[in-house]
Coordinates of C-alpha atoms and ligand atoms in Angstrom, one line a residue:
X1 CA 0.4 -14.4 -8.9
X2 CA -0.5 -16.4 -12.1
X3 CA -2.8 -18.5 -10.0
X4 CA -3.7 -16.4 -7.1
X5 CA -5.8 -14.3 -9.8
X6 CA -6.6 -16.9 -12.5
X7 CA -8.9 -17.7 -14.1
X8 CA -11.2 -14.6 -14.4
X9 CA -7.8 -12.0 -14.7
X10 CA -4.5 -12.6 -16.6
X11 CA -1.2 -10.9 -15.5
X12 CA 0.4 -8.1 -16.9
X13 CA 4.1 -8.5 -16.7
X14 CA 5.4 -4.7 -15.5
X15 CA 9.6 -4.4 -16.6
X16 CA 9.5 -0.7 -16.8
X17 CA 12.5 1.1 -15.3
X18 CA 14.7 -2.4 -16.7
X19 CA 12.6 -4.3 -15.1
X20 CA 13.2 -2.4 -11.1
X21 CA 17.1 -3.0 -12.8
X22 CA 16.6 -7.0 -12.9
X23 CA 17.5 -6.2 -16.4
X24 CA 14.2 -5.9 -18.7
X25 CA 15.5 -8.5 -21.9
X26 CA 15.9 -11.1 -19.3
X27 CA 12.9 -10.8 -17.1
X28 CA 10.9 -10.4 -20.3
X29 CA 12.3 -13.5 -22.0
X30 CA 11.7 -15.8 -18.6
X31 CA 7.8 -14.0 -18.8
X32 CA 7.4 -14.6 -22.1
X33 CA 9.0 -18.5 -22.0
X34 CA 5.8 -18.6 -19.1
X35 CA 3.6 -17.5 -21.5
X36 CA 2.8 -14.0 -20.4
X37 CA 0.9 -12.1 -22.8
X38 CA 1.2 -8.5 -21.7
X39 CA 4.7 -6.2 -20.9
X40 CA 3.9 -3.6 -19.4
X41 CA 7.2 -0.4 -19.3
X42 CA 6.9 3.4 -18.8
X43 CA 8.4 5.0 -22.4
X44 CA 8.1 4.0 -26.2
X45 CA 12.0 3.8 -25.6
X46 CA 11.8 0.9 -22.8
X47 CA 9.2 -0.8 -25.7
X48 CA 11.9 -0.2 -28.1
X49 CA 14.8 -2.1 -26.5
X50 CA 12.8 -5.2 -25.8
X51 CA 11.3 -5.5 -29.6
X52 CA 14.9 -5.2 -30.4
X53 CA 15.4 -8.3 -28.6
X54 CA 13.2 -10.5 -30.1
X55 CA 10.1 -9.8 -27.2
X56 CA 7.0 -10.3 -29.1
X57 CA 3.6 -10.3 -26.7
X58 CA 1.5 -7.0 -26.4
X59 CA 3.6 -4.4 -24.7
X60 CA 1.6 -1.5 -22.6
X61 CA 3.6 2.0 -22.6
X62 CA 1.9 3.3 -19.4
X63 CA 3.9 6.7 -19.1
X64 CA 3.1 8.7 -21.7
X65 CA 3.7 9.1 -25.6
X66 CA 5.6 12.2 -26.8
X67 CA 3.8 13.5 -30.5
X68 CA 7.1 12.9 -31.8
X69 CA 6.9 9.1 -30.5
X70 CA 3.9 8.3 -32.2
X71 CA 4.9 6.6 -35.6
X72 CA 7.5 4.3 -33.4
X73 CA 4.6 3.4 -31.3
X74 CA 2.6 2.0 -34.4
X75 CA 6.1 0.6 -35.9
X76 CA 7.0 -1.1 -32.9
X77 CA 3.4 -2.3 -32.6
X78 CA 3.2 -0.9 -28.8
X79 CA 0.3 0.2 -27.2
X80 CA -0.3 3.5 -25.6
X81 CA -1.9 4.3 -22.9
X82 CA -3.7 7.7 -23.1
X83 CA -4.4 9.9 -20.1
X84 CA -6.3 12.9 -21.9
X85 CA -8.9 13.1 -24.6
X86 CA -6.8 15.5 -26.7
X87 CA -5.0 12.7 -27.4
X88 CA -8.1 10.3 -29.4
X89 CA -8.2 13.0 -31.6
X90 CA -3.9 13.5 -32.4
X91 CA -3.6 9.8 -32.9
X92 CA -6.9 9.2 -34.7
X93 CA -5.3 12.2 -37.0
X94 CA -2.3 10.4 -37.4
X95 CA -4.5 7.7 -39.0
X96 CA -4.9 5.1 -36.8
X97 CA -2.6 2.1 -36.6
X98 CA 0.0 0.2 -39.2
X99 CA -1.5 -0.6 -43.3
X100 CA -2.2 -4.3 -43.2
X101 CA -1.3 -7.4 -45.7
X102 CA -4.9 -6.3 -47.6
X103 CA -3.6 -2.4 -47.7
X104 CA -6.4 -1.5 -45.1
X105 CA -5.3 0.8 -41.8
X106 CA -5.8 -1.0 -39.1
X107 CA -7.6 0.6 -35.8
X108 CA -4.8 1.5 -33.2
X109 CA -5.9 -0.5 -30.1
X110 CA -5.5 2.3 -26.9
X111 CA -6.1 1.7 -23.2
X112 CA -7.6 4.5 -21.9
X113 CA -6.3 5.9 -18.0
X114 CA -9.1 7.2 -15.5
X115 CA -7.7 9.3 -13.1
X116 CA -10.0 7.7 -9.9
X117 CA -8.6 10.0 -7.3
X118 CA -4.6 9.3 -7.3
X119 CA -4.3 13.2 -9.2
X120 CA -1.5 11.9 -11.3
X121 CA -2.0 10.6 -14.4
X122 CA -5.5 9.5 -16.0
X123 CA -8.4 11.9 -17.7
X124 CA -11.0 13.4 -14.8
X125 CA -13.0 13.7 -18.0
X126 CA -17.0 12.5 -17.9
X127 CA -18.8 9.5 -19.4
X128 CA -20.7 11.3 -22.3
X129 CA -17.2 13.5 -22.9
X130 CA -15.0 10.3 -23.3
X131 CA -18.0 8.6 -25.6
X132 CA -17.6 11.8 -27.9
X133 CA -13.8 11.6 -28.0
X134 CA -14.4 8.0 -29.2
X135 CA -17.0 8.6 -31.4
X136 CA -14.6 11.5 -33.1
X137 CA -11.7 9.1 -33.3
X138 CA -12.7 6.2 -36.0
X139 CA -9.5 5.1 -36.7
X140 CA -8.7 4.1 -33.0
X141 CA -9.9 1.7 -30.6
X142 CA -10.2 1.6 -27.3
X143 CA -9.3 -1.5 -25.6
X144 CA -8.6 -1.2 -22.3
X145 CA -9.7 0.8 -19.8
X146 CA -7.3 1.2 -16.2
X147 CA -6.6 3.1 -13.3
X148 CA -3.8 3.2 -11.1
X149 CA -4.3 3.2 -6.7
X150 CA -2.4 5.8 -4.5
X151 CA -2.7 3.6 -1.5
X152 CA -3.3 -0.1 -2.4
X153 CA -1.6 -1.2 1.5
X154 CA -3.2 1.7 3.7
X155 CA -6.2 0.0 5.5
X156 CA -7.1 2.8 7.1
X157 CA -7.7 5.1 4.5
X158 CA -10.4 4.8 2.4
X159 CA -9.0 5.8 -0.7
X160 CA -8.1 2.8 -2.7
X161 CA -12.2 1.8 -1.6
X162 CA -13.3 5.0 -3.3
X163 CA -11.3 4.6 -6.7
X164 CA -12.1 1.6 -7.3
X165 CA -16.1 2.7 -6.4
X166 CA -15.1 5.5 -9.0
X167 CA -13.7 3.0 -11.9
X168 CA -17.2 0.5 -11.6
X169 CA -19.5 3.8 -11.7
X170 CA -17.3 5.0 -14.7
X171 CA -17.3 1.8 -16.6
X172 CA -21.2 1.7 -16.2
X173 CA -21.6 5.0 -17.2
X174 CA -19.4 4.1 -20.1
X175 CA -20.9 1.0 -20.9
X176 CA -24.6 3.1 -21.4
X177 CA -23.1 5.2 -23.9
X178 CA -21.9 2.1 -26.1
X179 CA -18.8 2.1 -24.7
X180 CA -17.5 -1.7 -23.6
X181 CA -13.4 -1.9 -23.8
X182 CA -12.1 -5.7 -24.0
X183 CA -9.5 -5.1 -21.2
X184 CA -9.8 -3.5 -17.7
X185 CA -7.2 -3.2 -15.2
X186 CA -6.3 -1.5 -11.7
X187 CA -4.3 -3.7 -9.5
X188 CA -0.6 -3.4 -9.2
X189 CA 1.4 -5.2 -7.1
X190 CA -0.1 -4.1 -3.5
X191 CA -3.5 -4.8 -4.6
X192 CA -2.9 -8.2 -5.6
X193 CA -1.5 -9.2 -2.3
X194 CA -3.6 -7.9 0.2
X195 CA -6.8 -8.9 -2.4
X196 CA -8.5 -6.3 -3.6
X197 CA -10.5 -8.6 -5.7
X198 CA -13.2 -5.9 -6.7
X199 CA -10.3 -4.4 -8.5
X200 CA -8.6 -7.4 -10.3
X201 CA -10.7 -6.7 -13.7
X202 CA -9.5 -8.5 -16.2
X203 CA -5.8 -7.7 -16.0
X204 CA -3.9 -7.1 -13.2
X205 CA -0.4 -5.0 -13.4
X206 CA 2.6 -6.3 -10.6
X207 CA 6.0 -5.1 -10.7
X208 CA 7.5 -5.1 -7.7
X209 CA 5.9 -8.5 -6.1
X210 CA 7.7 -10.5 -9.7
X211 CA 10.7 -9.1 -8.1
X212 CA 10.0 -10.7 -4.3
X213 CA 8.7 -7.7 -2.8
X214 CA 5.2 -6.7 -1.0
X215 CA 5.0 -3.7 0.5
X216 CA 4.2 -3.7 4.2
X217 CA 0.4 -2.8 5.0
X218 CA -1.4 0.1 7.0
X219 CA -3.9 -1.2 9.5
X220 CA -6.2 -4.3 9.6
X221 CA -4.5 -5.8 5.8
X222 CA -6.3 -9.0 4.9
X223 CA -3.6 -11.8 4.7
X224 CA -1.5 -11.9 1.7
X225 CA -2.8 -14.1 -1.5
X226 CA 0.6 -15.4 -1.8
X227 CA 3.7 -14.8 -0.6
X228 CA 7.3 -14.1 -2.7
X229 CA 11.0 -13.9 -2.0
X230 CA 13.4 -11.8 -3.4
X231 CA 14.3 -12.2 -6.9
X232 CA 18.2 -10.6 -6.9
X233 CA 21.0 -10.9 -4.4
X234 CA 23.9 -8.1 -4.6
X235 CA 27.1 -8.7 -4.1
X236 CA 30.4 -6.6 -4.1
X237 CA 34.2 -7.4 -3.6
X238 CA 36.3 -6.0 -0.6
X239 CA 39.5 -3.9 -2.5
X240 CA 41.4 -3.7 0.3
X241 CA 41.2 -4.8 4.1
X242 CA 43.3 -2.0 7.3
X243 CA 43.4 -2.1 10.8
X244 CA 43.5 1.4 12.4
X245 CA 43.9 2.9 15.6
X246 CA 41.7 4.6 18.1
X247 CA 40.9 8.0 17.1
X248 CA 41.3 7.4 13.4
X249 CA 38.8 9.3 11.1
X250 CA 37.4 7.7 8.2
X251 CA 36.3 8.6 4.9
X252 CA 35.3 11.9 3.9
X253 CA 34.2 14.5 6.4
X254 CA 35.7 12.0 8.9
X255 CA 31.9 11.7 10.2
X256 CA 33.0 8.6 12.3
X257 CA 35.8 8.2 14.7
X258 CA 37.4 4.8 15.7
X259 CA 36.4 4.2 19.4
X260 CA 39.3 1.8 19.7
X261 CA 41.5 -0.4 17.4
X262 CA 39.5 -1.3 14.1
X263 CA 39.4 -3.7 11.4
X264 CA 38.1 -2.2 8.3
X265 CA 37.2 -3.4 4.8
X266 CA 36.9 -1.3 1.6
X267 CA 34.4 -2.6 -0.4
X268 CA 33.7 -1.4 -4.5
X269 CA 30.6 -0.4 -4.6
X270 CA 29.3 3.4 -3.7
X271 CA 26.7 5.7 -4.3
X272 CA 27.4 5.3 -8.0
X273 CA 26.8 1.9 -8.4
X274 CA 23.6 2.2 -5.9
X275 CA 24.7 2.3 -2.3
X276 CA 22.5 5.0 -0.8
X277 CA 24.2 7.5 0.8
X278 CA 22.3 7.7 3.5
X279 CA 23.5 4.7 4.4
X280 CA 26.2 6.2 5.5
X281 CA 27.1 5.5 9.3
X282 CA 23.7 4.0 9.6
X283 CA 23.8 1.3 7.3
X284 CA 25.0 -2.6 6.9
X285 CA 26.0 -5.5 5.1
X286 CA 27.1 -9.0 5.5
X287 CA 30.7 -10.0 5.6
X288 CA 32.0 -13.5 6.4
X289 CA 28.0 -14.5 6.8
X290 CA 27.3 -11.9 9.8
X291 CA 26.5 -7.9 9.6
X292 CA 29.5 -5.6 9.4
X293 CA 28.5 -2.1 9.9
X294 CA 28.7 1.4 7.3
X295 CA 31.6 3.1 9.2
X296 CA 31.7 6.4 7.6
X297 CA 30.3 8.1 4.5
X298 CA 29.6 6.4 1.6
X299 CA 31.7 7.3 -1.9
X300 CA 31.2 7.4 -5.0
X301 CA 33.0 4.0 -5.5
X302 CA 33.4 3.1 -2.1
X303 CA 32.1 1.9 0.9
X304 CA 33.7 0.7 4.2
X305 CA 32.7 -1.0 6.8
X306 CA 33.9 -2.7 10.4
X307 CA 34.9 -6.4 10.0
X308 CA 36.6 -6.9 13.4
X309 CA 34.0 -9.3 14.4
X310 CA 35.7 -11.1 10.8
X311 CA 39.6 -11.1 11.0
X312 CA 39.6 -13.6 8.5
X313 CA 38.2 -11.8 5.6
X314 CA 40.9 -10.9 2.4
X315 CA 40.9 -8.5 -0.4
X316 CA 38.9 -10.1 -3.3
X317 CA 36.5 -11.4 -1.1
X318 CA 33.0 -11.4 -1.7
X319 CA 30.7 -9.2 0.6
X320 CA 26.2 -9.3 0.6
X321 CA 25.6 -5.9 0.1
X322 CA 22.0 -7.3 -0.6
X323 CA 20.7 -11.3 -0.3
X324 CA 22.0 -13.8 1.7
X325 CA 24.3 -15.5 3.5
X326 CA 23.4 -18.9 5.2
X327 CA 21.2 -17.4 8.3
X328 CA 21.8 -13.6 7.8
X329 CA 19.9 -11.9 5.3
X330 CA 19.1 -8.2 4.3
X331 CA 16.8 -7.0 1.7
X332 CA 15.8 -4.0 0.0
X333 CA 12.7 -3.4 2.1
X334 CA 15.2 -3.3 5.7
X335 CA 17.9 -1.1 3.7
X336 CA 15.4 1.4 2.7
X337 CA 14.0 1.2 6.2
X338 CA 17.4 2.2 7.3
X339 CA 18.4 5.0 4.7
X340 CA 14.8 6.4 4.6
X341 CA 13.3 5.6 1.5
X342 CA 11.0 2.4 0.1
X343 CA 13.1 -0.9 -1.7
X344 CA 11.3 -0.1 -4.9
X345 CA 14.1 3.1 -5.2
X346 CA 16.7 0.7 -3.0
X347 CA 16.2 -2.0 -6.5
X348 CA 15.6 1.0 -9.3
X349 CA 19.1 2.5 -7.7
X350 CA 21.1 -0.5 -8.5
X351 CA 23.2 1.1 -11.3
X352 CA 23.9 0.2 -15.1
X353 CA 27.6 -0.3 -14.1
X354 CA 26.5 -3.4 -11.3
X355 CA 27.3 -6.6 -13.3
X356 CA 24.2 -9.0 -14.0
X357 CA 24.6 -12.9 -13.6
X358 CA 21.3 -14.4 -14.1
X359 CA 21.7 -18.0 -12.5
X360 CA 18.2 -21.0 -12.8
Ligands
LIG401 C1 4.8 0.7 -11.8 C2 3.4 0.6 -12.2 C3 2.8 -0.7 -11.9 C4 3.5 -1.8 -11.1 O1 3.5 -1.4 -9.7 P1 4.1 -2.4 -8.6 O2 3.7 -1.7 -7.3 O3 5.6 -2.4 -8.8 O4 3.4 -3.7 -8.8 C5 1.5 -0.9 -12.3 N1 0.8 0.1 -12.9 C6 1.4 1.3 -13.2 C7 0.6 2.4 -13.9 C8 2.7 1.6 -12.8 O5 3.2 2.8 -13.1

């Protein structure tokens, strides 16, 4: 990504949410040893945990400052991001940024959120109304100036074409009232691959495609400006391994009946530790290097599945519950496929309790 948008934008480095549960220390250390220069995570308490490791580049907190936050922001050296004018004037109030080695404040350095038509977060405020919030608020700077896109893969909608119309009027408008922030940036992951190159600024923002996923496109998608693999492979052991009769109900609810003799294996891993339940009968996984259905509803710590296609699998064995296995693979954009949802919430469901290894 590093080259497909180099040299005129640099990347942002986005390990919110532990980095989609990669584990945010780690990813961040591997960014930094490449020489990243922005983080990017959603709270002042996701900024928190990697200075506490040792992570030193710029970190973004994209998701919102609480008033009570505000001195840990300027102790931690974080950056906020601001999504309302209101808020030039509380942190201007609170005096701007940390006392330097000569005793002078420093300016806080803010990137400022337009809302360009997603209706989430971002100020709908007007050019001459943000110039006076700035003007008002001495003791802060604004450096960067963003926007976030609802629909970055839908070519058929014209939506992401009108935002990022609405971000170049807006930093014209801006730019005739004085107002000319170091930093832009727009483009997550999405609008990096399918090149939105209007839109690549100076910064551009991917999570998700650092982890090996691109979402799939809408419509007539340019091809992709590079392409990734997945990042994590999730693996799970079977506890114990049955053979049951015809007719015989399993798990709770008994929601699936044994059409004849059966060969199951109960694996440790459930809804708890990130199996979505709606796997549940519908799902898959691979077992002895070949798919083994969900039989049954998922549990909290459990999951079984049919392995009578793979007699020879034991307890203790190791089962792909994402990754894989010589030819037969499965990842989090064909599991969410299957249990109705997208693999960014497949990855962000992979619980605290899952066990990291982190191989080169
Ligand atoms: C999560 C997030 C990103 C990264 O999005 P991906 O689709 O994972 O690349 C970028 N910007 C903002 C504001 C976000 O919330």
């Amino acid at each position: 990504m590093r080259d497909a948008v180099s040299p005129s934008a640099r990347v942002i480095g986005v390990v919110k949410a532990d980095a989609y549960r990669h584990g945010a220390v780690e990813v961040a250390r591997v960014l930094v040893r490449e020489g990243i220069e922005w983080l990017a995570v959603s709270s002042v308490e996701e900024g928190a945990v990697l200075r506490a490791a040792g992570i030193e580049c710029r970190i973004l907190v994209m998701a919102g400052v609480m008033s009570w936050e505000r001195d840990m922001v300027r102790e931690l050296s974080l950056t906020p991001v601001l999504h309302s004018l209101d808020e030039f004037r509380a942190w201007n109030e609170g005096g701007g940024g940390l006392v330097n080695e000569a005793g002078n404040r420093e300016k806080l350095r803010v990137h400022l959120k337009l809302d360009t038509g997603m209706d989430r977060l971002g100020t709908r405020a007007s050019a001459s109304e943000i110039a006076t919030a700035i003007t008002g608020a001495p003791h802060v700077e604004l450096e960067g100036l963003m926007s976030h896109f609802a629909s970055a893969t839908d070519f058929v909608s014209s939506q992401t074409d009108e935002q990022i119309v609405a971000f170049h009027q807006m930093a014209g408008a801006l730019a005739e009232h004085g107002v000319r922030p170091a930093l832009m940036h727009f483009s997550s992951s999405n609008a990096v691959a399918y090149p939105r190159r209007s839109a690549w600024l100076s910064l551009v923002r991917p999570g998700h495609a650092m982890y090996g996923y691109v979402s799939p496109a809408r419509g007539p998608a340019p091809p992709a400006a590079f392409s990734v693999k997945p990042a994590l492979a999730w693996k799970t052991r079977i506890v114990t391994v049955k053979d049951v009769p015809a007719g015989a109900k399993i798990g709770y609810g008994g929601s699936f009946v044994a059409p004849a003799p059966m060969r199951l294996a109960v694996l440790s891993a459930g809804y708890a530790d990130g199996v979505q339940h709606r796997l549940s009968n519908k799902g898959k996984v691979i077992a002895g290097g070949r798919f083994a259905p969900i039989v049954g509803t998922v549990s909290m710590d459990l999951t079984t599945i049919d392995i009578t296609q793979s007699p020879q699998l034991q307890p203790g064995d190791e089962v792909t519950l994402l990754g894989r296995e010589g030819e037969v693979s499965l990842d989090a954009q064909q599991i969410a496929k299957t249990a109705g949802t997208i693999s960014y919430n497949v990855l962000c469901a992979i619980s605290a309790r899952v066990k990291r290894f982190y191989v080169d």
